[in-house]
PDB file of C-alpha atoms in Angstrom:
ATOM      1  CA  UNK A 253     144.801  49.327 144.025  1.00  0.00           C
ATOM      2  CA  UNK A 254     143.624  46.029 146.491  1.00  0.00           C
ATOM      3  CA  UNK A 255     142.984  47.867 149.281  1.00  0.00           C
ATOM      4  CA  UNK A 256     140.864  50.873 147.299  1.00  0.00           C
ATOM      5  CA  UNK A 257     139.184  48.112 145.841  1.00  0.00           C
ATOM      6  CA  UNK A 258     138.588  46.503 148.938  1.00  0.00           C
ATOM      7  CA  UNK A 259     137.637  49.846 150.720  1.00  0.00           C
ATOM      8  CA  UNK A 260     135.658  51.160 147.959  1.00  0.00           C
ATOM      9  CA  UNK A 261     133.497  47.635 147.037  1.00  0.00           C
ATOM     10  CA  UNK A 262     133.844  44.751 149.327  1.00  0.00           C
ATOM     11  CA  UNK A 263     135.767  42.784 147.343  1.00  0.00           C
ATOM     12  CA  UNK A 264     139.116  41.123 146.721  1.00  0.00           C
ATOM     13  CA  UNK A 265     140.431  41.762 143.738  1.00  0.00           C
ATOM     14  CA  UNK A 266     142.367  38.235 142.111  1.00  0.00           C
ATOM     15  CA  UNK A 267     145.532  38.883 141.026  1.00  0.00           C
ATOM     16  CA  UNK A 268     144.923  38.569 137.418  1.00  0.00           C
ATOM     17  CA  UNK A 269     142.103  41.262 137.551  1.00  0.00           C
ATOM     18  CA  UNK A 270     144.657  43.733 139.289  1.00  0.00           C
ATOM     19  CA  UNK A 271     147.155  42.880 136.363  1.00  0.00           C
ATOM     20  CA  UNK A 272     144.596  43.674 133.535  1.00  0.00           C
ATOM     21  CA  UNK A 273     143.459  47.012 135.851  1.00  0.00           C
ATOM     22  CA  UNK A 274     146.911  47.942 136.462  1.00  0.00           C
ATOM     23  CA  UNK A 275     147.425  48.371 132.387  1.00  0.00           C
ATOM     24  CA  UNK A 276     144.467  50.335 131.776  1.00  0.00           C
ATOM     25  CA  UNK A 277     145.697  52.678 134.594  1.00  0.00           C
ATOM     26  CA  UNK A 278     149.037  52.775 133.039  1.00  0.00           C
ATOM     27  CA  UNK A 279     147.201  54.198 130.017  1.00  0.00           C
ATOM     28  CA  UNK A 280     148.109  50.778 127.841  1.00  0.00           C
ATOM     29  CA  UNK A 281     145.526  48.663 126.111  1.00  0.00           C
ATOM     30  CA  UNK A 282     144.632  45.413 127.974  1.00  0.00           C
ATOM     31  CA  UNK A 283     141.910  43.060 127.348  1.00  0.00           C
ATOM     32  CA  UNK A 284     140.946  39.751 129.705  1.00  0.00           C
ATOM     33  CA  UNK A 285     138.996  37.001 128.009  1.00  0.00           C
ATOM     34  CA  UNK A 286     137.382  34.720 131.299  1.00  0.00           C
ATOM     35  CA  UNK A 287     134.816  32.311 132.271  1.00  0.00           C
ATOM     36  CA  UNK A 288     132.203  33.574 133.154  1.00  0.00           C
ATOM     37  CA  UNK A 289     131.784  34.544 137.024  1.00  0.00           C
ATOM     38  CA  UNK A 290     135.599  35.418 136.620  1.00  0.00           C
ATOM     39  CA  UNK A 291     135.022  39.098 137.687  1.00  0.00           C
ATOM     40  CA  UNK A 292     135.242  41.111 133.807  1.00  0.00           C
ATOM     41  CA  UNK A 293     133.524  43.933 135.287  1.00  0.00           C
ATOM     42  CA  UNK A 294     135.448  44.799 138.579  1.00  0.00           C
ATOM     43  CA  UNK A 295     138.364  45.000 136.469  1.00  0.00           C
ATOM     44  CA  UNK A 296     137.023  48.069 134.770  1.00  0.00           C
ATOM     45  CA  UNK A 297     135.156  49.246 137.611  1.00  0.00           C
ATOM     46  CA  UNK A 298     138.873  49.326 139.628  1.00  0.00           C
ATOM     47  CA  UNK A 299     140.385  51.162 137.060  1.00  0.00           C
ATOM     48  CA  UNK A 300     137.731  53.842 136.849  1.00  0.00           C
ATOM     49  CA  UNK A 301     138.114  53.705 140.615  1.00  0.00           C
ATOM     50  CA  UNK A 302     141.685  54.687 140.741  1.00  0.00           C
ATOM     51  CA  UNK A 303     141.054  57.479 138.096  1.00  0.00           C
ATOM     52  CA  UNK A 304     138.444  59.560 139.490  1.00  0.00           C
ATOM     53  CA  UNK A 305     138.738  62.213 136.362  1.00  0.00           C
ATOM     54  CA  UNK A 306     138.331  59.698 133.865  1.00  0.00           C
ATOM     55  CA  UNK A 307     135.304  57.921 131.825  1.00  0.00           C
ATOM     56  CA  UNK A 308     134.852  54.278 131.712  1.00  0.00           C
ATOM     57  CA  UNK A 309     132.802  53.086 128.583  1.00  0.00           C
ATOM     58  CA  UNK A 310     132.030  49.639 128.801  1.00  0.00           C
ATOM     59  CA  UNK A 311     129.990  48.263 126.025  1.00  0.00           C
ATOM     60  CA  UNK A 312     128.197  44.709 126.455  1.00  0.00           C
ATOM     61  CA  UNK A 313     125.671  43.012 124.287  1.00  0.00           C
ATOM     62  CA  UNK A 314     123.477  42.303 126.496  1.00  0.00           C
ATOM     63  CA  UNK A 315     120.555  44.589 127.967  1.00  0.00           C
ATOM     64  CA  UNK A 316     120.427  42.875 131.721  1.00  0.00           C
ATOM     65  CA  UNK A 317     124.433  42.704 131.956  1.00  0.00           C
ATOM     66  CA  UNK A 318     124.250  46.655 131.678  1.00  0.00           C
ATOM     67  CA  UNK A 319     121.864  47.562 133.998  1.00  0.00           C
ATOM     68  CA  UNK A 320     123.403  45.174 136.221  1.00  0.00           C
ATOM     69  CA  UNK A 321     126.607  46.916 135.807  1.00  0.00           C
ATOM     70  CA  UNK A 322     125.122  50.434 136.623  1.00  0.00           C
ATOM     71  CA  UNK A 323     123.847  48.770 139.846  1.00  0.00           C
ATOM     72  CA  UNK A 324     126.904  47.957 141.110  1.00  0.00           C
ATOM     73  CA  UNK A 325     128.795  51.057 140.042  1.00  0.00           C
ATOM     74  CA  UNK A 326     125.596  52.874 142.075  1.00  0.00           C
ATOM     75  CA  UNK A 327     126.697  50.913 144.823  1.00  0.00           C
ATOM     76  CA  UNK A 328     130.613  51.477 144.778  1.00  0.00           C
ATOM     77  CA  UNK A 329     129.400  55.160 144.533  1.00  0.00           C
ATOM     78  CA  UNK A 330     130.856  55.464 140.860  1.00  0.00           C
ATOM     79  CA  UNK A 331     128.198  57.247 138.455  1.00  0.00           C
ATOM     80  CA  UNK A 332     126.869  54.769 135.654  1.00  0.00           C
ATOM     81  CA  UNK A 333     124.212  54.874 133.341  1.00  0.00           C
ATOM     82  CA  UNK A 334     122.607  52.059 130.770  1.00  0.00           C
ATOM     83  CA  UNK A 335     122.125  53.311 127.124  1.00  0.00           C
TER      84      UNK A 335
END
């Protein structure tokens, strides 16, 4: 999952952000609570990554957040929208 993370966006992935990934990939719930700048959203974005037939919903609160979101996925060539 690091290196098609790395491939895919540029990044590296922390270790507690593969953990939390890992889970959703293994179909179990999983939830991170984390400052902010943390990384939240790559965890999502690497599970949708490594399931290329699946849908990622993320829901946030706030209007600029989501279309920020939708941006990146655009950029790691995932297909987003902003509702």
């Amino acid at each position: 999952m690091k290196a098609i993370t790395k491939a895919r966006t540029g990044l590296n992935a922390k270790e507690a952000q593969l953990r939390v990934a890992m889970a959703l990939v293994c179909n179990k719930d999983a939830s991170c609570v984390a400052a902010t700048d943390f990384g939240k959203s790559l965890i999502y974005q690497m599970a949708v990554l490594m399931m290329p037939n699946k849908v990622g919903l993320i829901i946030t609160p706030l209007n600029a957040l989501g279309e920020d979101q939708v941006l990146a996925c655009m950029k790691f060539h995932l297909r987003a929208c902003n509702l």
